Every structure is written in structure tokens, then in C-alpha cells.
Short mmCIF file of C-alpha atoms and ligand atoms in Angstrom, two decimals:
data_model
loop_
_atom_site.label_atom_id
_atom_site.label_comp_id
_atom_site.label_asym_id
_atom_site.label_seq_id
_atom_site.Cartn_x
_atom_site.Cartn_y
_atom_site.Cartn_z
CA MET A 582 49.34 -16.79 118.35
CA SER A 583 52.18 -17.51 120.79
CA ASP A 584 54.59 -20.37 120.07
CA GLN A 585 53.31 -22.19 123.15
CA THR A 586 49.65 -21.84 122.12
CA SER A 587 50.51 -23.02 118.63
CA THR A 588 52.41 -26.05 119.97
CA ASP A 589 49.60 -26.90 122.39
CA LEU A 590 46.97 -26.71 119.64
CA ARG A 591 49.03 -28.83 117.28
CA GLU A 592 49.46 -31.49 119.98
CA GLU A 593 45.72 -31.42 120.64
CA VAL A 594 45.06 -31.96 116.93
CA ARG A 595 47.66 -34.74 116.76
CA SER A 596 46.20 -36.55 119.77
CA LYS A 597 42.67 -36.33 118.38
CA TYR A 598 43.69 -37.83 115.03
CA ALA A 599 45.86 -40.48 116.70
CA ALA A 600 42.72 -41.62 118.53
CA ALA A 601 40.71 -41.53 115.28
CA ALA A 602 43.32 -43.76 113.59
CA ARG A 603 43.32 -46.16 116.56
CA ALA A 604 39.55 -46.47 116.24
CA VAL A 605 40.19 -48.10 112.85
CA LEU A 606 43.43 -49.95 113.69
CA GLU A 607 42.01 -51.45 116.91
CA PRO A 608 38.24 -51.59 116.33
CA ARG A 609 35.90 -51.47 119.33
CA PRO A 610 32.11 -51.74 119.21
CA GLY A 611 30.44 -48.37 118.70
CA VAL A 612 33.69 -46.42 118.23
CA THR A 613 34.45 -44.97 114.78
CA ALA A 614 37.07 -42.55 113.51
CA GLN A 615 34.25 -40.06 113.01
CA SER A 616 32.80 -40.46 116.52
CA VAL A 617 36.27 -40.02 118.04
CA GLU A 618 36.84 -36.88 115.99
CA LEU A 619 33.58 -35.42 117.20
CA SER A 620 33.89 -36.49 120.83
CA GLY A 621 34.74 -34.49 123.95
CA THR A 622 35.95 -30.94 123.79
CA GLY A 623 36.88 -31.45 120.20
CA SER A 624 33.32 -31.49 118.94
CA CYS A 625 33.17 -29.05 116.15
CA CYS A 626 30.14 -27.09 115.20
CA GLY A 627 28.07 -28.08 118.18
CA SER A 628 27.43 -30.86 120.60
CA SER A 629 25.43 -33.14 118.36
CA ALA A 630 26.48 -35.25 115.43
CA ALA A 631 23.99 -33.38 113.30
CA ASP A 632 26.10 -30.28 113.79
CA SER A 633 29.29 -32.05 112.95
CA CYS A 634 32.00 -30.86 110.67
CA CYS A 635 34.94 -32.95 109.43
CA GLY A 636 33.92 -36.58 109.33
CA ALA A 637 30.33 -35.64 108.76
CA GLY A 638 30.58 -36.47 105.14
CA SER A 639 32.64 -39.59 105.50
CA ALA A 640 32.23 -42.13 102.77
CA SER A 641 30.73 -44.61 105.18
CA ASP A 642 28.89 -42.62 107.80
CA ALA A 643 27.36 -39.40 106.60
CA VAL A 644 25.59 -37.61 109.43
CA GLY A 645 25.02 -34.11 108.16
CA GLY A 646 27.02 -30.90 108.21
CA PHE A 647 28.87 -31.36 104.97
CA SER A 648 27.48 -33.04 101.89
CA ASP A 649 26.36 -36.59 102.42
CA ASN A 650 28.32 -38.21 99.62
CA LEU A 651 31.83 -36.95 99.20
CA TYR A 652 32.75 -39.69 96.76
CA ARG A 653 30.83 -40.70 93.66
CA GLU A 654 28.94 -44.00 93.61
CA GLY A 655 31.51 -46.76 93.16
CA GLU A 656 34.52 -44.42 93.43
CA THR A 657 35.86 -46.07 96.58
CA ASP A 658 35.10 -49.63 95.42
CA GLY A 659 38.14 -51.85 95.72
CA LEU A 660 39.87 -49.69 98.35
CA PRO A 661 40.70 -51.33 101.70
CA GLU A 662 37.73 -50.98 104.04
CA GLU A 663 40.02 -49.38 106.65
CA ALA A 664 40.88 -46.54 104.27
CA VAL A 665 37.19 -45.79 103.73
CA LEU A 666 36.39 -46.12 107.45
CA ALA A 667 39.09 -43.56 108.28
CA SER A 668 37.78 -40.98 105.80
CA LEU A 669 37.52 -37.66 107.66
CA GLY A 670 37.33 -35.18 104.83
CA CYS A 671 34.79 -32.53 103.91
CA GLY A 672 34.90 -32.86 100.12
CA ASN A 673 36.43 -34.77 97.23
CA PRO A 674 39.73 -33.18 96.18
CA ILE A 675 40.27 -35.85 93.52
CA ALA A 676 37.21 -34.58 91.67
CA VAL A 677 38.45 -31.00 92.10
CA ALA A 678 42.02 -31.61 90.97
CA ASP A 679 41.22 -33.25 87.60
CA LEU A 680 44.22 -35.60 87.80
CA HIS A 681 45.85 -37.04 84.70
CA GLU A 682 47.92 -40.12 83.91
CA GLY A 683 51.57 -39.67 84.85
CA GLU A 684 51.12 -36.73 87.25
CA HIS A 685 52.82 -36.50 90.64
CA VAL A 686 50.39 -35.59 93.42
CA LEU A 687 50.83 -34.57 97.06
CA ASP A 688 48.05 -34.86 99.66
CA LEU A 689 48.46 -32.58 102.70
CA GLY A 690 47.22 -34.27 105.90
CA SER A 691 46.64 -37.60 104.21
CA GLY A 692 45.08 -39.35 107.23
CA GLY A 693 44.21 -43.00 106.51
CA GLY A 694 45.20 -42.51 102.88
CA ILE A 695 41.88 -42.55 101.01
CA ASP A 696 42.68 -39.61 98.71
CA VAL A 697 46.27 -40.77 98.10
CA LEU A 698 45.02 -44.21 97.02
CA LEU A 699 42.35 -42.69 94.78
CA SER A 700 44.95 -40.31 93.27
CA ALA A 701 47.37 -43.18 92.68
CA ARG A 702 44.70 -45.01 90.72
CA ARG A 703 43.97 -41.91 88.66
CA VAL A 704 47.60 -41.07 87.77
CA GLY A 705 48.47 -44.71 87.04
CA PRO A 706 51.83 -46.50 87.24
CA SER A 707 53.65 -43.68 85.44
CA GLY A 708 52.44 -41.22 88.11
CA PHE A 709 52.99 -41.06 91.86
CA ALA A 710 51.02 -39.99 94.94
CA TYR A 711 52.61 -38.78 98.18
CA GLY A 712 50.82 -38.26 101.47
CA VAL A 713 52.17 -36.14 104.32
CA ASP A 714 50.80 -36.39 107.84
CA MET A 715 52.19 -35.52 111.27
CA THR A 716 50.37 -38.26 113.21
CA ASP A 717 52.22 -41.58 113.55
CA GLU A 718 49.04 -43.62 113.99
CA MET A 719 47.57 -42.19 110.77
CA LEU A 720 50.81 -42.99 108.91
CA THR A 721 50.70 -46.58 110.22
CA LEU A 722 47.12 -46.92 109.04
CA ALA A 723 47.78 -45.32 105.64
CA ARG A 724 50.84 -47.50 104.98
CA ALA A 725 48.88 -50.64 105.91
CA ASN A 726 46.09 -49.54 103.58
CA ALA A 727 48.55 -48.94 100.73
CA ALA A 728 50.06 -52.41 101.25
CA SER A 729 46.67 -54.05 101.31
CA ALA A 730 45.64 -52.14 98.17
CA GLY A 731 48.86 -53.28 96.47
CA ALA A 732 49.59 -49.67 95.50
CA GLY A 733 53.18 -49.42 94.29
CA ASN A 734 53.07 -45.75 93.31
CA VAL A 735 52.41 -44.20 96.73
CA GLU A 736 54.51 -43.05 99.67
CA PHE A 737 53.43 -41.64 103.02
CA ARG A 738 55.94 -39.29 104.66
CA LYS A 739 55.89 -38.02 108.22
CA GLY A 740 55.92 -34.26 108.42
CA GLU A 741 54.06 -31.04 109.07
CA ILE A 742 52.27 -29.27 106.27
CA GLU A 743 53.91 -26.01 107.37
CA ASN A 744 57.34 -27.51 106.57
CA LEU A 745 56.83 -30.13 103.87
CA PRO A 746 59.32 -33.02 103.56
CA LEU A 747 59.54 -32.69 99.76
CA PRO A 748 62.00 -30.83 97.52
CA ASP A 749 61.22 -27.68 95.57
CA ALA A 750 59.24 -28.12 92.32
CA SER A 751 58.63 -31.83 92.87
CA VAL A 752 54.87 -32.30 92.31
CA ASP A 753 52.34 -31.32 89.64
CA VAL A 754 49.33 -31.11 91.93
CA VAL A 755 48.69 -30.47 95.63
CA ILE A 756 45.45 -31.77 97.07
CA SER A 757 44.11 -31.68 100.64
CA ASN A 758 40.85 -32.62 102.30
CA CYS A 759 39.72 -30.69 105.37
CA VAL A 760 43.18 -30.14 106.86
CA ILE A 761 44.44 -26.60 106.21
CA ASN A 762 41.84 -25.20 108.62
CA LEU A 763 43.63 -27.18 111.37
CA SER A 764 46.98 -25.49 110.80
CA THR A 765 48.26 -22.97 113.30
CA ASP A 766 50.33 -21.26 110.57
CA LYS A 767 48.29 -21.09 107.37
CA PRO A 768 50.57 -18.63 105.51
CA ALA A 769 53.39 -21.18 105.92
CA VAL A 770 51.18 -23.92 104.44
CA LEU A 771 50.32 -21.79 101.40
CA THR A 772 53.99 -20.86 100.88
CA GLU A 773 55.05 -24.50 101.17
CA MET A 774 52.43 -25.61 98.61
CA PHE A 775 53.84 -23.04 96.20
CA ARG A 776 57.43 -24.18 96.83
CA VAL A 777 56.84 -27.90 96.14
CA LEU A 778 54.76 -27.32 92.99
CA VAL A 779 56.41 -27.31 89.57
CA PRO A 780 55.92 -24.07 87.62
CA GLY A 781 52.47 -24.39 86.03
CA GLY A 782 51.38 -26.77 88.82
CA ARG A 783 48.02 -26.44 90.55
CA ILE A 784 46.14 -26.97 93.79
CA GLY A 785 42.74 -28.65 94.14
CA ILE A 786 41.70 -28.49 97.76
CA THR A 787 38.62 -28.93 99.88
CA ASP A 788 38.50 -27.16 103.23
CA VAL A 789 36.29 -25.39 105.72
CA VAL A 790 36.00 -21.66 104.95
CA ALA A 791 34.19 -18.88 106.81
CA GLU A 792 32.09 -16.12 105.27
CA ASP A 793 34.00 -12.84 105.28
CA GLN A 794 31.83 -11.15 107.90
CA MET A 795 32.51 -13.89 110.49
CA SER A 796 34.81 -12.55 113.20
CA PRO A 797 37.39 -14.88 114.77
CA THR A 798 35.17 -14.93 117.86
CA GLU A 799 32.13 -15.97 115.82
CA ARG A 800 34.18 -18.66 114.12
CA ALA A 801 35.34 -19.88 117.51
CA ALA A 802 31.75 -19.96 118.71
CA ALA A 803 30.99 -22.33 115.84
CA GLY A 804 33.15 -25.01 117.36
CA SER A 805 36.52 -25.97 118.72
CA TYR A 806 39.75 -25.65 116.84
CA VAL A 807 40.37 -29.37 116.75
CA GLY A 808 37.03 -30.14 115.20
CA CYS A 809 38.08 -27.89 112.34
CA ILE A 810 35.71 -25.01 112.07
CA ALA A 811 37.11 -22.47 114.51
CA GLY A 812 40.46 -22.44 112.75
CA ALA A 813 38.99 -21.69 109.35
CA LEU A 814 40.13 -18.82 107.16
CA SER A 815 37.53 -16.53 105.64
CA ARG A 816 37.08 -16.56 101.86
CA ALA A 817 38.91 -13.22 101.47
CA GLU A 818 41.72 -14.36 103.76
CA TYR A 819 42.16 -17.50 101.66
CA LEU A 820 42.29 -15.54 98.40
CA ASP A 821 44.69 -12.93 99.86
CA GLY A 822 46.90 -15.65 101.34
CA LEU A 823 47.12 -17.55 98.05
CA ALA A 824 48.01 -14.35 96.16
CA ALA A 825 50.65 -13.44 98.77
CA ALA A 826 52.22 -16.89 98.30
CA GLY A 827 52.46 -16.23 94.54
CA PHE A 828 49.44 -18.14 93.19
CA THR A 829 47.28 -16.92 90.31
CA GLY A 830 43.91 -18.10 88.96
CA THR A 831 42.64 -18.36 92.52
CA SER A 832 39.07 -19.25 93.45
CA VAL A 833 37.24 -20.24 96.63
CA THR A 834 33.81 -21.73 95.92
CA PHE A 835 31.39 -22.57 98.71
CA THR A 836 29.72 -25.96 98.20
CA ASN A 837 27.76 -26.65 101.37
CA GLU A 838 26.91 -24.64 104.50
CA ALA A 839 28.09 -26.74 107.46
CA ALA A 840 27.09 -24.26 110.15
CA PRO A 841 25.81 -20.67 109.95
CA GLY A 842 28.44 -18.70 108.06
CA MET A 843 30.79 -21.69 107.74
CA HIS A 844 31.09 -23.69 104.51
CA SER A 845 32.83 -26.61 102.95
CA ALA A 846 34.57 -25.12 99.94
CA ILE A 847 36.64 -25.90 96.88
CA ILE A 848 39.89 -23.97 96.53
CA ARG A 849 41.73 -23.79 93.23
CA ALA A 850 44.92 -21.94 92.23
CA VAL A 851 47.86 -22.19 89.85
CA LYS A 852 51.58 -21.58 90.24
CA PRO A 853 52.54 -19.41 87.26
CA ALA A 854 54.52 -21.29 84.61
CA ILE A 855 57.17 -18.58 84.71
CA VAL A 856 57.85 -17.53 88.29
C1 SAM B 2323 40.39 -34.07 109.19
S1 SAM B 2323 41.65 -35.30 109.01
C2 SAM B 2323 41.61 -35.50 107.25
C3 SAM B 2323 42.33 -36.75 106.80
C4 SAM B 2323 42.21 -37.03 105.30
N1 SAM B 2323 42.58 -35.89 104.51
C5 SAM B 2323 40.80 -37.47 104.93
O1 SAM B 2323 40.16 -36.82 104.10
O2 SAM B 2323 40.35 -38.48 105.48
C6 SAM B 2323 43.11 -34.31 109.29
C7 SAM B 2323 44.45 -35.03 109.10
O3 SAM B 2323 45.47 -34.04 108.98
C8 SAM B 2323 46.55 -34.32 109.85
N2 SAM B 2323 47.10 -33.02 110.24
C9 SAM B 2323 46.46 -32.02 110.91
N3 SAM B 2323 47.27 -30.95 111.04
C10 SAM B 2323 48.44 -31.28 110.44
C11 SAM B 2323 49.68 -30.58 110.24
N4 SAM B 2323 49.85 -29.33 110.70
N5 SAM B 2323 50.68 -31.21 109.57
C12 SAM B 2323 50.51 -32.49 109.11
N6 SAM B 2323 49.36 -33.20 109.27
C13 SAM B 2323 48.34 -32.60 109.92
C14 SAM B 2323 45.95 -35.13 110.97
O4 SAM B 2323 46.93 -35.96 111.58
C15 SAM B 2323 44.86 -35.93 110.26
O5 SAM B 2323 45.36 -37.15 109.77
#
């Protein structure tokens, strides 16, 4: 991909998610973060909501595609409504990551902050949860949600997941919910996850993943890049990429077929304790 194409795609993604955040920050009748994400040329797996991809399994507005309930009954109780309304994930990385008291967690592409706030609860006051997002409007929303939740152990940083604004070996766990498929440089994301993890640290990620036989053209036919599916890695590409970055104990498990050949998936891996 040329530098120009990559920059153009990233700006398209940023503008789409800025509009999704504004739908929550400045509510208008009939406009939701999910409907914005699926609107216009950015619609993902097809032209109807029933074919939708990210956002389809939002905590508040499940419309098909991915699983209907990303979060367990009661799991989002007590969170600011705006954090739940802005949920645009395709899984529940908190459930995948098995977080413990005192751990330091990083959420890649933290959006309105739902998974950072849930992580912060899980790791408690002796732990910490960071979110990184490149979209100013999402950061504004996430910071407002953290303030309204009274969460003292969270921080949202502006940055790109291909060049994370965190030092080496600074977090125990990296989570992410339906974001890596949007990246124009996925090897850089995998390398950055490895860099910021402590030795022995782990990833617990949910993402959109293609079956191995799907060609890039077939993936593109499943929807636009912005809507998330066309940019997806295949299962083998994910496993190879994680191994190339240095991870061990890798697995990519399909959980729900969102469109023919395209799945929401759980991705797990470990940074070896001795690198
Ligand atoms: C599909 S939404 C998911 C948001 C959140 N994880 C959730 O589950 O609600 C994608 C988010 O990732 C951010 N994002 C996309 N590409 C990014 C990149 N390359 N670097 C940083 N953030 C990115 C967008 O701004 C947006 O907030």
C-alpha cells in the first residue's frame, strides 16, 4: 500500500469515528454511533444493518452480524450511558483477557472508553487502564466518560496503534476490540504490542478475521475498509504475524460468522518471559 493510500484510508477511518463520537456527544434524533459507523460508503458487510459489522453487537443496539450480546448481563451496569452508547466493538476483550487485581492494561483504539472503564474496575485501584485512540472526538468522549464514572485509575492518550505512546515493557495486558482490522500497517501494530508488554505479558483481543481461503478481493467485496471487514487479516496471517513479532502461545478462535468467510474472533498470545 502506498504512503498516500495509507494516509487517505487512515483519515477516512478517523473521520468516520469522529462522526460516531459526535453522535453521542451531540445527540440528534435517530442518529447513533452505530448508524453513523454503518452509513454511506463506509457500510461494512453490505448495505443493510442486518449485514453490519462493527457496531452490530453494541451493548445497546444489537442488529446482527456479530453476536448480539457482547457484554454479560449486568456487566455494563453503573457505566456512564454515553460509554455504552458509543460501544462499537465486535466482542468482549475483558472476558478474553482474564484481568486480575493490580494489573496494568492497555486498550488499542479505545473509542468511547467502555473497555477501559470495565478493565479499570477489574484491576482495581492498585491497577491501571490506558486507552489509546487517534480520534480527538473519541478521546473527548472517553475522558468525559471516565470523569463521570469517577475512575481514577484510567488515562486516555492520543496516538496511533502503529506507534504507541507508551514506553517499552509498561503493561501486563493488551486488549483491543474490533480495531486492528482498521490498521493500514498491521505488522507495526503487532510489533508495538510486543514492545509495550512486560516479559510474560499477554494479549486478549477481539477482531474481525477472514478465513484463509478469502482473497483480498473477496474480503474487499465483503465491505469497505472503514466498516472494518475489508481490512481484516486471515487467520493464518494473524498467526504468522504474531509469531514474527515474537509472540508464543498464539491462537485465533472464530466465535461468530459476520459475513460469508468473515468472523469475529478471539486472539490470544503471550510475550515470552525471557525474550
Ligand atoms: C470500531 S471502533 C472500536 C472502539 C472501541 N474499541 C469499542 O469497542 O467501542 C474503532 C476505534 O479505533 C480507533 N482507531 C482506528 N484506527 C486507529 C489507529 N490506527 N490508531 C489509533 N486509533 C485507531 C478509532 O478512532 C475508533 O475509536
